[in-house]
Coordinates of C-alpha atoms in Angstrom, one line a residue:
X120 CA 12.7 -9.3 -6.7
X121 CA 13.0 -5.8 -5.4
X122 CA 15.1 -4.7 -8.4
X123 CA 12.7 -5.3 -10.9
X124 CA 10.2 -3.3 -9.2
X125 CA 12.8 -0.6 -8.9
X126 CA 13.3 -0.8 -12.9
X127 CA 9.8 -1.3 -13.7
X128 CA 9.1 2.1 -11.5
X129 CA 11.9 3.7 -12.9
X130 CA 10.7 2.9 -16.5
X131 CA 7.1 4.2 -15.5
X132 CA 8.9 7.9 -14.4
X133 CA 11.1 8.4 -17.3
X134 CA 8.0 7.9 -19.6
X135 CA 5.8 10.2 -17.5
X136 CA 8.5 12.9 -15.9
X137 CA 8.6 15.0 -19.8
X138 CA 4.4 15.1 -19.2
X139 CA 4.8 16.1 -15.7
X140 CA 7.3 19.2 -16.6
X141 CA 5.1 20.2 -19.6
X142 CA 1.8 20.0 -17.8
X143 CA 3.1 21.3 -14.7
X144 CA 5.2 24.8 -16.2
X145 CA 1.7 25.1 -18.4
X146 CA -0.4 25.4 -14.7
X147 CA 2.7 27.6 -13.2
X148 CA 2.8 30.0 -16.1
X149 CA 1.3 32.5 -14.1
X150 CA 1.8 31.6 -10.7
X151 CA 4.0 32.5 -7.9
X152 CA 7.1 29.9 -8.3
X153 CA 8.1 28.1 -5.0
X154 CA 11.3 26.2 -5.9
X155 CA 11.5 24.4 -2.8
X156 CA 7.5 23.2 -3.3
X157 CA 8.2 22.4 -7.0
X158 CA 10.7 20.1 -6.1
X159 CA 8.4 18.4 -3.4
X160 CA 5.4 18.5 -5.9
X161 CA 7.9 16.8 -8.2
X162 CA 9.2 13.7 -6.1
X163 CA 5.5 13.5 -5.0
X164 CA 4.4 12.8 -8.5
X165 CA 7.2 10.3 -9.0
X166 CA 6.6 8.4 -5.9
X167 CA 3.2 8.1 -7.0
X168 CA 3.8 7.3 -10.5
X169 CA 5.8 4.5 -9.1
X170 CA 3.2 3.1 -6.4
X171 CA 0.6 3.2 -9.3
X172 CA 2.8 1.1 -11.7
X173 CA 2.8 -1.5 -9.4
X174 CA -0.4 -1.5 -8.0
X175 CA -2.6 -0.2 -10.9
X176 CA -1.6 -0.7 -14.1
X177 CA -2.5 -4.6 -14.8
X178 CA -0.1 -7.2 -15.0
X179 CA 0.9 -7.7 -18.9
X180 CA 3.6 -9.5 -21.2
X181 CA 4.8 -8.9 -24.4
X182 CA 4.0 -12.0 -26.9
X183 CA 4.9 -12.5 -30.7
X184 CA 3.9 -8.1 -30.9
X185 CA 0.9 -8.4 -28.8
X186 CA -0.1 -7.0 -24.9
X187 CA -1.1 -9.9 -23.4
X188 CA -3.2 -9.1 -19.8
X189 CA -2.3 -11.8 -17.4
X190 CA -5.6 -12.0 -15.4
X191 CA -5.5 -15.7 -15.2
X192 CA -5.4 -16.4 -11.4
X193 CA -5.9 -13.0 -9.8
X194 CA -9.1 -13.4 -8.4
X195 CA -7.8 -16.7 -7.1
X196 CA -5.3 -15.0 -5.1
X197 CA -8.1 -12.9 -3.7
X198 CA -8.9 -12.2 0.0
X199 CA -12.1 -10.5 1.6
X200 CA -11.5 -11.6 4.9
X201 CA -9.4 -9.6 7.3
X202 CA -6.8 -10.3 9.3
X203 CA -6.1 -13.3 7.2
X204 CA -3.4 -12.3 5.0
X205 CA -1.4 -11.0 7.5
X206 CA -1.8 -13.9 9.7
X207 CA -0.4 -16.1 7.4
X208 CA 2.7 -14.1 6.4
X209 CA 3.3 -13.7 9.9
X210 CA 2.6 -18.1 10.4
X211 CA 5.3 -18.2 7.5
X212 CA 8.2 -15.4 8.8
X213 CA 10.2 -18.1 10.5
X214 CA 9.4 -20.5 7.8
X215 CA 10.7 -21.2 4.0
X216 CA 8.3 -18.4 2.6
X217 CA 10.0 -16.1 5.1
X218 CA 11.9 -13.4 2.7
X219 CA 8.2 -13.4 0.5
X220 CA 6.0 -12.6 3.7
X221 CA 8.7 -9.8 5.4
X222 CA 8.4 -8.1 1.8
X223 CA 4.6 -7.7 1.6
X224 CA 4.3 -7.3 5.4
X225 CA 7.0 -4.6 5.5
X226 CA 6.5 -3.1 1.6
X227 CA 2.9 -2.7 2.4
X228 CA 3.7 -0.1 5.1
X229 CA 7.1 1.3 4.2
X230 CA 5.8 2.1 0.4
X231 CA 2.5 4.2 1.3
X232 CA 4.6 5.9 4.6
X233 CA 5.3 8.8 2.0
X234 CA 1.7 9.7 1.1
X235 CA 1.2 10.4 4.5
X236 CA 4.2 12.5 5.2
X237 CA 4.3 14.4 1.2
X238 CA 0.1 15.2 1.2
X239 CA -0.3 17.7 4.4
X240 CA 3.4 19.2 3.5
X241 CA 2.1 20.2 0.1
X242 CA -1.4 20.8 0.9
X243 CA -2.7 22.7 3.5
X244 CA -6.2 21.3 4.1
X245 CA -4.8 17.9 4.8
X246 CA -3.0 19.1 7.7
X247 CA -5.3 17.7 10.1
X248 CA -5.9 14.0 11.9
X249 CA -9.3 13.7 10.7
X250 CA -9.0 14.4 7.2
X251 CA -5.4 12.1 6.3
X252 CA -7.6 9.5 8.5
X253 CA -10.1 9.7 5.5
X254 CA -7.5 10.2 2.8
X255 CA -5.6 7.0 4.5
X256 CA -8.3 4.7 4.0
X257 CA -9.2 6.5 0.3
X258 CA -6.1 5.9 -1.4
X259 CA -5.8 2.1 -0.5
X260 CA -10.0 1.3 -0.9
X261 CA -9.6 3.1 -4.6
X262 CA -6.1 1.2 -5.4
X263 CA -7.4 -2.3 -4.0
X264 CA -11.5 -1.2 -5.8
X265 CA -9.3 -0.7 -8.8
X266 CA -7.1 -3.9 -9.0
X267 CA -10.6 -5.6 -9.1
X268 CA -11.9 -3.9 -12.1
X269 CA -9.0 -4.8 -14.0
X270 CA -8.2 -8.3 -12.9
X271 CA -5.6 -7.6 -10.2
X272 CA -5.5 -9.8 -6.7
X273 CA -6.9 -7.6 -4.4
X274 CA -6.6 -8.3 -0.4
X275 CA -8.5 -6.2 2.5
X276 CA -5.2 -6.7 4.2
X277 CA -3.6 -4.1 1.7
X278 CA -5.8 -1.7 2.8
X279 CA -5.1 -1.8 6.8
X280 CA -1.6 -2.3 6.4
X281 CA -1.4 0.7 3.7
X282 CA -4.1 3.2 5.6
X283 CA -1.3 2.6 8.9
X284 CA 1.1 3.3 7.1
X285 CA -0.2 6.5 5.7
X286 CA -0.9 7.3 8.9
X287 CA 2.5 6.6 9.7
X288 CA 3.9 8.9 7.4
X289 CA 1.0 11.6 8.9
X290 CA 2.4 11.0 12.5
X291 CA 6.3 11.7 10.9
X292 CA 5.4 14.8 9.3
X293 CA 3.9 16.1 12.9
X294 CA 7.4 15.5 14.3
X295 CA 8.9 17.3 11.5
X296 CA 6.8 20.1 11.7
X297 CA 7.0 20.1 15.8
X298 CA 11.0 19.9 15.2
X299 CA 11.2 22.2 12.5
X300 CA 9.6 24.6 14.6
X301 CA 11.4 24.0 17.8
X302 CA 14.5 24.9 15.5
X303 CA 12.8 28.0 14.8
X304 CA 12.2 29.6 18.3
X305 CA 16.0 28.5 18.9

């Protein structure tokens, strides 16, 4: 399960790293080069290259040389209510759907952790509590308001479990910054 997402992630950022470099030397041309940042920038854009190709890009199959969209059941699969999902993955973690429910309990927060950590380290003005409390409830309301347009499931549970852990990820990057400055006046 978890290594076909890998591979389908990894297929996504091979396709899109030679648009990134080109793009990306195009907009430095003329800037002041930060190595360090660059490479930051550039895991930044992979991680989210991979997070969008499973979360964004519509389920699809290859049949007899046509893209087939599978939207069949995904509205279905659907939840408005919140609190639900969660509950019932939580019902089912000592049951037979326990391995399913720990993976979309625990990939729900361990995959968006790095938005919250990678945004205020590469941009300034999200360096502060209010503003990555805006930006953690932005990025999952505009994945989730996507998946509907395009015939995804979408659950309100995605979003709280992905804005904590962006917040998360906000609340490591303060004790990186606090340690990394400790280390400093040492």
């Amino acid at each position: 399960m978890i290594s076909s997402f890998l591979t389908d992630m990894a297929g996504y950022c091979l396709i899109s790293l030679p648009f990134y470099v080109v793009l990306r030397g195009i907009y430095m041309r003329k800037r002041k080069k930060n190595g360090a940042r660059e490479i930051v920038m550039l895991l930044f854009f992979l991680y989210c290259v991979s997070i969008f190709s499973q979360t964004i890009i519509p389920n699809f199959y290859i049949y007899e040389g046509r893209i087939i969209f599978d939207t069949a059941t995904a509205y279905a699969r659907s939840n408005f209510q919140p609190l639900a999902t969660i509950h019932m993955y939580y019902d089912q973690l000592g049951g037979p759907l326990a391995q399913i429910a720990f993976y979309n309990l625990v990939g729900n927060i361990v995959l968006f952790i790095p938005f919250g950590f990678f945004m205020p380290l590469l941009w300034k003005k999200l360096r502060s509590w209010r503003r990555m409390h805006l930006i953690a409830f932005a990025i999952p309301l505009f994945i989730e308001g996507t998946q509907y347009f395009i015939g995804r499931s979408i659950d309100v549970d995605d979003v709280l479990l992905n804005a904590i852990a962006i917040i998360i990820g906000f609340v490591m990057y303060k004790l990186f910054q606090r340690l990394r400055k400790l280390m400093q006046e040492k």
